[in-house]
Amino acid sequence: MNILSVTSEIYPLVKTGGLADVAGALPLALKSLGIRTRTLVPGYPAVLQKLENPSERLVIPDVLGLEARLIEASCEGLDLLVLHCPALYDRVGGPYLDATGHDYGDNWKRFAALSWVGAEIAGGLLDDFTPDLVHAHDWQAALTPVYMRYGRAHAVPSVLTIHNIAFQGQFGFNIFADLRLPPHAFAMDGIEYYGDIGYLKGGLQSATAITTVSPSYAGEILQPSFGMGLEGVIAAREAVLHGIVNGIDVDTWNPATDTSIAGPYSAATLKGRAANREALCAHFNLDRDDGPIFSIVSRLTWQKGMDLVPDVIGDIVSHGGKLAILGSGDSALEGALLSAAAQNRGRIGITIGYNEQLSHLMQAGSDAILVPSRFEPCGLTQLYALRYGCVPVVARTGGLADTVIDANHAALQAKCATGVQFSPVNADGFRQAIHRTFRLYADRKLWTQIQKQGMKADVSWMRSAGRYAELYSSLISRTA
Ligand code: ADP
């Protein structure tokens, strides 16, 4: 089975969030099931710098009016097709935002071009690689199934994965002519979206199947409160909607071998966490006492419930707890958390920024990680936490609800609890969850049991990759 994956980011080349982790890990897990994936990705400077054995495959003279080159390369076991088009991707900022944090004005073209090339490959652009199925990720690649549907690859099955329905790629009608789609594509069952053009909307209408990254989120996006305007479109396509929870790279995230942390440990040697606790306290200037250390590794945004954190700081501190925060995002939230840390020296520490290595130490050295998201398609931080014996305290939503087993009475009796869930997701619900966590932590035997149970959870890609493989097979055999 040959799969073409189309994505705007892929770990370890370029990452802004969970999408990159999935795009990077799924092909490797599928490889062990005998499925070959090639991934089409934009040639940002960060990508071009990291390629192994790059070779120019062909010149495409007219990609929406621009000349581009397709480069074949590999990187850490991934087979890549890189769309080299300096006019679109050679920028100093990130993949989507310029150096001042604003969307590039031509994002519509940058990702339409990526999708157009994806559809061309599906239609036979390369003589030695014709995919049996195309897997497109998020709005940036969502036009791929649209171009396929209206072009020569209409018989090739496609899967569109929604990693976060909040990002939809909506643009004015004025770009329509430049997309080079036929006039009838601008319709309710195509890319028309309230008079505008919706990339994700068009993809949802055109893909053979739709997946999202957890079963709970698949159910949630059928409702107006989570569907963000697309609930009707999703409902109309419910028969082909699947929820497949993400896995994590259990080699990169393995406390027994992790070189980013201060000392290795496993479920059998949990005492080995002490060296990491010490390193964490040193980094954040936290007091060295036995109180639980809570941590946060997150984008600092409303989606992640980060505005609720100042409401629980008093509860954490007054009960003898500590809090270490790593994140960046909304400047008002950064300011509020920085001032909370300044007022609670020794109890609250914060590092603003993105730091992959420190994020590992946070999981290894803290006792509980806080994930109070208002919505969470899957969430990865709680999966890393489970693997590191760091107890996740999570909002009962989306993938958080699917991957953490709440330490309620029945689950504790059955010895299957792995964390704490709370609902409703507001300051009171969050506060109660923090109090419950303190009570669980006070019973050290029980706490250790929850840690060990979490470390036993299967958070690898293998089970999820199996689900994708089944889906791919069923779609390919249906269209064969
Ligand atoms: P999202 O993709 O919505 O941001 P996920 O939980 O799915 O949320 O994935 C976030 C990923 O980014 C995780 O790998 C998490 O550990 C990582 N991450 C988030 N913020 C930071 C940060 N400031 N430093 C390091 N890693 C971070």
mmCIF file of N, CA and C in Angstrom, residues 141-246:
data_model
loop_
_atom_site.group_PDB
_atom_site.id
_atom_site.type_symbol
_atom_site.label_atom_id
_atom_site.label_comp_id
_atom_site.label_asym_id
_atom_site.label_seq_id
_atom_site.Cartn_x
_atom_site.Cartn_y
_atom_site.Cartn_z
ATOM 1 N N ALA A 141 -3.881 21.511 4.050
ATOM 2 C CA ALA A 141 -3.813 20.493 2.993
ATOM 3 C C ALA A 141 -5.212 20.111 2.505
ATOM 4 N N ALA A 142 -6.231 20.793 3.025
ATOM 5 C CA ALA A 142 -7.609 20.354 2.782
ATOM 6 C C ALA A 142 -8.076 20.547 1.345
ATOM 7 N N LEU A 143 -7.383 21.397 0.583
ATOM 8 C CA LEU A 143 -7.779 21.521 -0.826
ATOM 9 C C LEU A 143 -7.306 20.321 -1.652
ATOM 10 N N THR A 144 -6.437 19.487 -1.084
ATOM 11 C CA THR A 144 -5.956 18.322 -1.862
ATOM 12 C C THR A 144 -7.140 17.466 -2.327
ATOM 13 N N PRO A 145 -8.016 17.007 -1.402
ATOM 14 C CA PRO A 145 -9.166 16.229 -1.901
ATOM 15 C C PRO A 145 -10.089 17.033 -2.815
ATOM 16 N N VAL A 146 -10.090 18.357 -2.674
ATOM 17 C CA VAL A 146 -10.923 19.187 -3.556
ATOM 18 C C VAL A 146 -10.348 19.158 -4.975
ATOM 19 N N TYR A 147 -9.034 19.417 -5.094
ATOM 20 C CA TYR A 147 -8.410 19.352 -6.432
ATOM 21 C C TYR A 147 -8.523 17.943 -7.018
ATOM 22 N N MET A 148 -8.423 16.937 -6.155
ATOM 23 C CA MET A 148 -8.550 15.561 -6.650
ATOM 24 C C MET A 148 -9.956 15.340 -7.228
ATOM 25 N N ARG A 149 -10.950 15.766 -6.479
ATOM 26 C CA ARG A 149 -12.344 15.546 -6.881
ATOM 27 C C ARG A 149 -12.670 16.189 -8.230
ATOM 28 N N TYR A 150 -12.133 17.387 -8.464
ATOM 29 C CA TYR A 150 -12.463 18.100 -9.695
ATOM 30 C C TYR A 150 -11.409 17.886 -10.783
ATOM 31 N N GLY A 151 -10.454 16.994 -10.527
ATOM 32 C CA GLY A 151 -9.381 16.796 -11.501
ATOM 33 C C GLY A 151 -9.237 15.333 -11.884
ATOM 34 N N ARG A 152 -8.030 14.984 -12.321
ATOM 35 C CA ARG A 152 -7.859 13.626 -12.879
ATOM 36 C C ARG A 152 -7.707 12.553 -11.806
ATOM 37 N N ALA A 153 -7.553 12.941 -10.525
ATOM 38 C CA ALA A 153 -7.375 11.925 -9.476
ATOM 39 C C ALA A 153 -8.690 11.646 -8.723
ATOM 40 N N HIS A 154 -9.834 11.900 -9.398
ATOM 41 C CA HIS A 154 -11.107 11.795 -8.672
ATOM 42 C C HIS A 154 -11.417 10.387 -8.193
ATOM 43 N N ALA A 155 -10.753 9.372 -8.791
ATOM 44 C CA ALA A 155 -11.055 7.994 -8.373
ATOM 45 C C ALA A 155 -10.158 7.526 -7.223
ATOM 46 N N VAL A 156 -9.155 8.344 -6.867
ATOM 47 C CA VAL A 156 -8.231 7.934 -5.791
ATOM 48 C C VAL A 156 -8.870 8.303 -4.442
ATOM 49 N N PRO A 157 -8.954 7.342 -3.508
ATOM 50 C CA PRO A 157 -9.583 7.674 -2.227
ATOM 51 C C PRO A 157 -8.725 8.625 -1.387
ATOM 52 N N SER A 158 -9.400 9.402 -0.566
ATOM 53 C CA SER A 158 -8.677 10.366 0.261
ATOM 54 C C SER A 158 -9.238 10.393 1.680
ATOM 55 N N VAL A 159 -8.347 10.719 2.609
ATOM 56 C CA VAL A 159 -8.728 10.884 4.014
ATOM 57 C C VAL A 159 -8.310 12.292 4.415
ATOM 58 N N LEU A 160 -9.195 13.010 5.081
ATOM 59 C CA LEU A 160 -8.841 14.324 5.612
ATOM 60 C C LEU A 160 -8.919 14.247 7.132
ATOM 61 N N THR A 161 -7.814 14.559 7.793
ATOM 62 C CA THR A 161 -7.810 14.539 9.262
ATOM 63 C C THR A 161 -7.917 15.954 9.808
ATOM 64 N N ILE A 162 -8.863 16.114 10.739
ATOM 65 C CA ILE A 162 -9.021 17.400 11.439
ATOM 66 C C ILE A 162 -8.242 17.300 12.748
ATOM 67 N N HIS A 163 -7.198 18.115 12.858
ATOM 68 C CA HIS A 163 -6.452 18.147 14.116
ATOM 69 C C HIS A 163 -7.015 19.206 15.045
ATOM 70 N N ASN A 164 -7.643 20.224 14.459
ATOM 71 C CA ASN A 164 -8.270 21.263 15.277
ATOM 72 C C ASN A 164 -9.220 22.047 14.383
ATOM 73 N N ILE A 165 -10.512 21.904 14.655
ATOM 74 C CA ILE A 165 -11.502 22.515 13.745
ATOM 75 C C ILE A 165 -11.575 24.036 13.909
ATOM 76 N N ALA A 166 -10.860 24.553 14.914
ATOM 77 C CA ALA A 166 -10.845 26.010 15.118
ATOM 78 C C ALA A 166 -10.107 26.716 13.978
ATOM 79 N N PHE A 167 -9.218 26.011 13.318
ATOM 80 C CA PHE A 167 -8.461 26.606 12.217
ATOM 81 C C PHE A 167 -9.032 26.070 10.899
ATOM 82 N N GLN A 168 -9.671 26.960 10.119
ATOM 83 C CA GLN A 168 -10.467 26.468 8.983
ATOM 84 C C GLN A 168 -9.995 26.949 7.621
ATOM 85 N N GLY A 169 -9.129 27.959 7.577
ATOM 86 C CA GLY A 169 -8.673 28.465 6.280
ATOM 87 C C GLY A 169 -9.812 29.083 5.490
ATOM 88 N N GLN A 170 -10.291 30.222 5.959
ATOM 89 C CA GLN A 170 -11.401 30.893 5.280
ATOM 90 C C GLN A 170 -10.868 32.152 4.593
ATOM 91 N N PHE A 171 -11.196 32.304 3.307
ATOM 92 C CA PHE A 171 -10.671 33.432 2.529
ATOM 93 C C PHE A 171 -11.792 34.036 1.674
ATOM 94 N N GLY A 172 -11.579 35.252 1.215
ATOM 95 C CA GLY A 172 -12.588 35.939 0.416
ATOM 96 C C GLY A 172 -12.753 35.307 -0.961
ATOM 97 N N PHE A 173 -13.928 35.540 -1.551
ATOM 98 C CA PHE A 173 -14.232 34.985 -2.877
ATOM 99 C C PHE A 173 -13.248 35.462 -3.946
ATOM 100 N N ASN A 174 -12.613 36.622 -3.682
ATOM 101 C CA ASN A 174 -11.723 37.204 -4.704
ATOM 102 C C ASN A 174 -10.577 36.284 -5.128
ATOM 103 N N ILE A 175 -10.244 35.277 -4.320
ATOM 104 C CA ILE A 175 -9.136 34.381 -4.707
ATOM 105 C C ILE A 175 -9.596 33.251 -5.625
ATOM 106 N N PHE A 176 -10.918 33.123 -5.781
ATOM 107 C CA PHE A 176 -11.441 31.913 -6.447
ATOM 108 C C PHE A 176 -10.815 31.659 -7.816
ATOM 109 N N ALA A 177 -10.748 32.702 -8.637
ATOM 110 C CA ALA A 177 -10.225 32.501 -9.998
ATOM 111 C C ALA A 177 -8.785 31.978 -9.950
ATOM 112 N N ASP A 178 -8.014 32.448 -8.974
ATOM 113 C CA ASP A 178 -6.599 32.048 -8.895
ATOM 114 C C ASP A 178 -6.414 30.613 -8.397
ATOM 115 N N LEU A 179 -7.456 30.040 -7.804
ATOM 116 C CA LEU A 179 -7.342 28.650 -7.339
ATOM 117 C C LEU A 179 -7.416 27.658 -8.495
ATOM 118 N N ARG A 180 -7.923 28.130 -9.625
ATOM 119 C CA ARG A 180 -8.028 27.296 -10.844
ATOM 120 C C ARG A 180 -8.908 26.063 -10.635
ATOM 121 N N LEU A 181 -9.968 26.246 -9.891
ATOM 122 C CA LEU A 181 -10.970 25.186 -9.759
ATOM 123 C C LEU A 181 -12.090 25.497 -10.753
ATOM 124 N N PRO A 182 -12.860 24.492 -11.167
ATOM 125 C CA PRO A 182 -13.953 24.788 -12.104
ATOM 126 C C PRO A 182 -15.031 25.632 -11.409
ATOM 127 N N PRO A 183 -15.796 26.416 -12.157
ATOM 128 C CA PRO A 183 -16.800 27.301 -11.538
ATOM 129 C C PRO A 183 -17.756 26.558 -10.604
ATOM 130 N N HIS A 184 -18.124 25.313 -10.947
ATOM 131 C CA HIS A 184 -19.121 24.615 -10.110
ATOM 132 C C HIS A 184 -18.539 24.168 -8.765
ATOM 133 N N ALA A 185 -17.208 24.336 -8.567
ATOM 134 C CA ALA A 185 -16.643 24.013 -7.237
ATOM 135 C C ALA A 185 -17.079 25.045 -6.189
ATOM 136 N N PHE A 186 -17.466 26.228 -6.676
ATOM 137 C CA PHE A 186 -17.951 27.247 -5.734
ATOM 138 C C PHE A 186 -19.442 27.016 -5.501
ATOM 139 N N ALA A 187 -19.717 26.032 -4.655
ATOM 140 C CA ALA A 187 -21.100 25.648 -4.384
ATOM 141 C C ALA A 187 -21.170 25.119 -2.964
ATOM 142 N N MET A 188 -22.406 24.975 -2.473
ATOM 143 C CA MET A 188 -22.622 24.490 -1.101
ATOM 144 C C MET A 188 -21.919 23.150 -0.849
ATOM 145 N N ASP A 189 -21.955 22.263 -1.843
ATOM 146 C CA ASP A 189 -21.308 20.966 -1.609
ATOM 147 C C ASP A 189 -19.833 20.995 -2.026
ATOM 148 N N GLY A 190 -19.313 22.188 -2.285
ATOM 149 C CA GLY A 190 -17.902 22.360 -2.622
ATOM 150 C C GLY A 190 -17.218 23.267 -1.619
ATOM 151 N N ILE A 191 -16.547 24.296 -2.124
ATOM 152 C CA ILE A 191 -15.734 25.108 -1.211
ATOM 153 C C ILE A 191 -16.401 26.414 -0.777
ATOM 154 N N GLU A 192 -17.636 26.638 -1.249
ATOM 155 C CA GLU A 192 -18.336 27.872 -0.837
ATOM 156 C C GLU A 192 -18.649 27.793 0.661
ATOM 157 N N TYR A 193 -18.381 28.913 1.364
ATOM 158 C CA TYR A 193 -18.614 28.904 2.813
ATOM 159 C C TYR A 193 -19.130 30.280 3.208
ATOM 160 N N TYR A 194 -20.445 30.385 3.347
ATOM 161 C CA TYR A 194 -21.105 31.668 3.655
ATOM 162 C C TYR A 194 -20.627 32.776 2.709
ATOM 163 N N GLY A 195 -20.579 32.471 1.430
ATOM 164 C CA GLY A 195 -20.187 33.473 0.432
ATOM 165 C C GLY A 195 -18.678 33.583 0.261
ATOM 166 N N ASP A 196 -17.924 33.041 1.199
ATOM 167 C CA ASP A 196 -16.459 33.030 1.124
ATOM 168 C C ASP A 196 -15.995 31.671 0.594
ATOM 169 N N ILE A 197 -14.691 31.465 0.760
ATOM 170 C CA ILE A 197 -14.121 30.167 0.397
ATOM 171 C C ILE A 197 -13.575 29.518 1.655
ATOM 172 N N GLY A 198 -13.992 28.285 1.899
ATOM 173 C CA GLY A 198 -13.528 27.557 3.083
ATOM 174 C C GLY A 198 -12.698 26.366 2.649
ATOM 175 N N TYR A 199 -11.406 26.384 3.015
ATOM 176 C CA TYR A 199 -10.542 25.259 2.620
ATOM 177 C C TYR A 199 -10.946 23.988 3.367
ATOM 178 N N LEU A 200 -11.074 24.106 4.690
ATOM 179 C CA LEU A 200 -11.437 22.903 5.450
ATOM 180 C C LEU A 200 -12.833 22.446 5.052
ATOM 181 N N LYS A 201 -13.717 23.405 4.890
ATOM 182 C CA LYS A 201 -15.092 23.071 4.508
ATOM 183 C C LYS A 201 -15.091 22.290 3.190
ATOM 184 N N GLY A 202 -14.363 22.775 2.193
ATOM 185 C CA GLY A 202 -14.303 22.095 0.904
ATOM 186 C C GLY A 202 -13.711 20.702 1.026
ATOM 187 N N GLY A 203 -12.684 20.594 1.863
ATOM 188 C CA GLY A 203 -12.053 19.284 2.081
ATOM 189 C C GLY A 203 -13.023 18.311 2.724
ATOM 190 N N LEU A 204 -13.791 18.797 3.683
ATOM 191 C CA LEU A 204 -14.755 17.926 4.367
ATOM 192 C C LEU A 204 -15.830 17.440 3.398
ATOM 193 N N GLN A 205 -16.180 18.288 2.430
ATOM 194 C CA GLN A 205 -17.183 17.889 1.439
ATOM 195 C C GLN A 205 -16.608 16.921 0.402
ATOM 196 N N SER A 206 -15.301 16.958 0.220
ATOM 197 C CA SER A 206 -14.716 16.238 -0.916
ATOM 198 C C SER A 206 -13.983 14.953 -0.545
ATOM 199 N N ALA A 207 -13.469 14.852 0.680
ATOM 200 C CA ALA A 207 -12.670 13.667 1.047
ATOM 201 C C ALA A 207 -13.557 12.430 1.108
ATOM 202 N N THR A 208 -12.957 11.286 0.803
ATOM 203 C CA THR A 208 -13.727 10.037 0.878
ATOM 204 C C THR A 208 -14.085 9.733 2.330
ATOM 205 N N ALA A 209 -13.139 9.993 3.233
ATOM 206 C CA ALA A 209 -13.415 9.777 4.659
ATOM 207 C C ALA A 209 -12.776 10.911 5.450
ATOM 208 N N ILE A 210 -13.342 11.140 6.634
ATOM 209 C CA ILE A 210 -12.844 12.203 7.515
ATOM 210 C C ILE A 210 -12.442 11.539 8.826
ATOM 211 N N THR A 211 -11.299 11.925 9.334
ATOM 212 C CA THR A 211 -10.978 11.447 10.681
ATOM 213 C C THR A 211 -10.675 12.646 11.565
ATOM 214 N N THR A 212 -10.855 12.427 12.838
ATOM 215 C CA THR A 212 -10.354 13.388 13.791
ATOM 216 C C THR A 212 -9.643 12.604 14.879
ATOM 217 N N VAL A 213 -8.915 13.324 15.734
ATOM 218 C CA VAL A 213 -7.866 12.654 16.497
ATOM 219 C C VAL A 213 -8.298 12.091 17.855
ATOM 220 N N SER A 214 -9.595 11.983 18.065
ATOM 221 C CA SER A 214 -10.091 11.177 19.186
ATOM 222 C C SER A 214 -11.569 10.910 18.967
ATOM 223 N N PRO A 215 -12.089 9.800 19.494
ATOM 224 C CA PRO A 215 -13.522 9.508 19.335
ATOM 225 C C PRO A 215 -14.396 10.575 19.998
ATOM 226 N N SER A 216 -14.017 11.061 21.176
ATOM 227 C CA SER A 216 -14.865 12.062 21.834
ATOM 228 C C SER A 216 -14.951 13.336 21.015
ATOM 229 N N TYR A 217 -13.815 13.777 20.454
ATOM 230 C CA TYR A 217 -13.826 15.003 19.646
ATOM 231 C C TYR A 217 -14.682 14.804 18.389
ATOM 232 N N ALA A 218 -14.674 13.575 17.837
ATOM 233 C CA ALA A 218 -15.520 13.295 16.667
ATOM 234 C C ALA A 218 -16.984 13.524 17.029
ATOM 235 N N GLY A 219 -17.373 13.129 18.226
ATOM 236 C CA GLY A 219 -18.752 13.371 18.673
ATOM 237 C C GLY A 219 -18.996 14.843 18.959
ATOM 238 N N GLU A 220 -18.016 15.485 19.557
ATOM 239 C CA GLU A 220 -18.200 16.888 19.960
ATOM 240 C C GLU A 220 -18.389 17.820 18.760
ATOM 241 N N ILE A 221 -17.638 17.580 17.674
ATOM 242 C CA ILE A 221 -17.708 18.539 16.555
ATOM 243 C C ILE A 221 -19.019 18.429 15.772
ATOM 244 N N LEU A 222 -19.872 17.509 16.154
ATOM 245 C CA LEU A 222 -21.222 17.473 15.581
ATOM 246 C C LEU A 222 -22.118 18.502 16.255
ATOM 247 N N GLN A 223 -21.650 19.065 17.377
ATOM 248 C CA GLN A 223 -22.465 20.026 18.135
ATOM 249 C C GLN A 223 -21.986 21.456 17.845
ATOM 250 N N PRO A 224 -22.948 22.418 17.844
ATOM 251 C CA PRO A 224 -22.572 23.809 17.550
ATOM 252 C C PRO A 224 -21.492 24.340 18.487
ATOM 253 N N SER A 225 -21.474 23.903 19.750
ATOM 254 C CA SER A 225 -20.511 24.481 20.690
ATOM 255 C C SER A 225 -19.070 24.071 20.372
ATOM 256 N N PHE A 226 -18.875 23.009 19.606
ATOM 257 C CA PHE A 226 -17.517 22.579 19.259
ATOM 258 C C PHE A 226 -17.255 22.622 17.746
ATOM 259 N N GLY A 227 -18.329 22.592 16.948
ATOM 260 C CA GLY A 227 -18.158 22.474 15.490
ATOM 261 C C GLY A 227 -17.706 23.751 14.814
ATOM 262 N N MET A 228 -17.785 24.869 15.535
ATOM 263 C CA MET A 228 -17.293 26.167 15.043
ATOM 264 C C MET A 228 -17.847 26.502 13.656
ATOM 265 N N GLY A 229 -19.130 26.259 13.465
ATOM 266 C CA GLY A 229 -19.787 26.609 12.211
ATOM 267 C C GLY A 229 -19.811 25.475 11.197
ATOM 268 N N LEU A 230 -18.979 24.452 11.411
ATOM 269 C CA LEU A 230 -18.915 23.343 10.448
ATOM 270 C C LEU A 230 -19.723 22.127 10.906
ATOM 271 N N GLU A 231 -20.460 22.264 12.036
ATOM 272 C CA GLU A 231 -21.177 21.106 12.582
ATOM 273 C C GLU A 231 -22.180 20.518 11.586
ATOM 274 N N GLY A 232 -22.818 21.394 10.782
ATOM 275 C CA GLY A 232 -23.786 20.906 9.805
ATOM 276 C C GLY A 232 -23.105 20.071 8.722
ATOM 277 N N VAL A 233 -21.962 20.552 8.254
ATOM 278 C CA VAL A 233 -21.207 19.828 7.219
ATOM 279 C C VAL A 233 -20.750 18.473 7.768
ATOM 280 N N ILE A 234 -20.249 18.521 9.003
ATOM 281 C CA ILE A 234 -19.768 17.271 9.617
ATOM 282 C C ILE A 234 -20.943 16.299 9.791
ATOM 283 N N ALA A 235 -22.080 16.824 10.247
ATOM 284 C CA ALA A 235 -23.245 15.951 10.479
ATOM 285 C C ALA A 235 -23.669 15.277 9.180
ATOM 286 N N ALA A 236 -23.623 16.042 8.083
ATOM 287 C CA ALA A 236 -24.027 15.472 6.790
ATOM 288 C C ALA A 236 -23.079 14.355 6.352
ATOM 289 N N ARG A 237 -21.864 14.359 6.912
ATOM 290 C CA ARG A 237 -20.879 13.345 6.500
ATOM 291 C C ARG A 237 -20.538 12.390 7.655
ATOM 292 N N GLU A 238 -21.445 12.332 8.626
ATOM 293 C CA GLU A 238 -21.179 11.538 9.834
ATOM 294 C C GLU A 238 -20.862 10.076 9.507
ATOM 295 N N ALA A 239 -21.466 9.555 8.435
ATOM 296 C CA ALA A 239 -21.265 8.139 8.094
ATOM 297 C C ALA A 239 -19.802 7.828 7.766
ATOM 298 N N VAL A 240 -19.047 8.834 7.350
ATOM 299 C CA VAL A 240 -17.637 8.571 7.009
ATOM 300 C C VAL A 240 -16.683 9.238 8.001
ATOM 301 N N LEU A 241 -17.198 9.600 9.175
ATOM 302 C CA LEU A 241 -16.382 10.266 10.199
ATOM 303 C C LEU A 241 -15.856 9.232 11.203
ATOM 304 N N HIS A 242 -14.558 9.282 11.472
ATOM 305 C CA HIS A 242 -13.941 8.330 12.398
ATOM 306 C C HIS A 242 -13.097 9.091 13.417
ATOM 307 N N GLY A 243 -13.050 8.597 14.641
ATOM 308 C CA GLY A 243 -12.180 9.188 15.661
ATOM 309 C C GLY A 243 -11.068 8.206 15.992
ATOM 310 N N ILE A 244 -9.840 8.575 15.709
ATOM 311 C CA ILE A 244 -8.693 7.694 16.004
ATOM 312 C C ILE A 244 -7.721 8.482 16.871
ATOM 313 N N VAL A 245 -7.517 8.012 18.067
ATOM 314 C CA VAL A 245 -6.695 8.750 19.018
ATOM 315 C C VAL A 245 -5.218 8.727 18.596
ATOM 316 N N ASN A 246 -4.516 9.824 18.828
ATOM 317 C CA ASN A 246 -3.092 9.866 18.491
ATOM 318 C C ASN A 246 -2.264 9.001 19.432
#
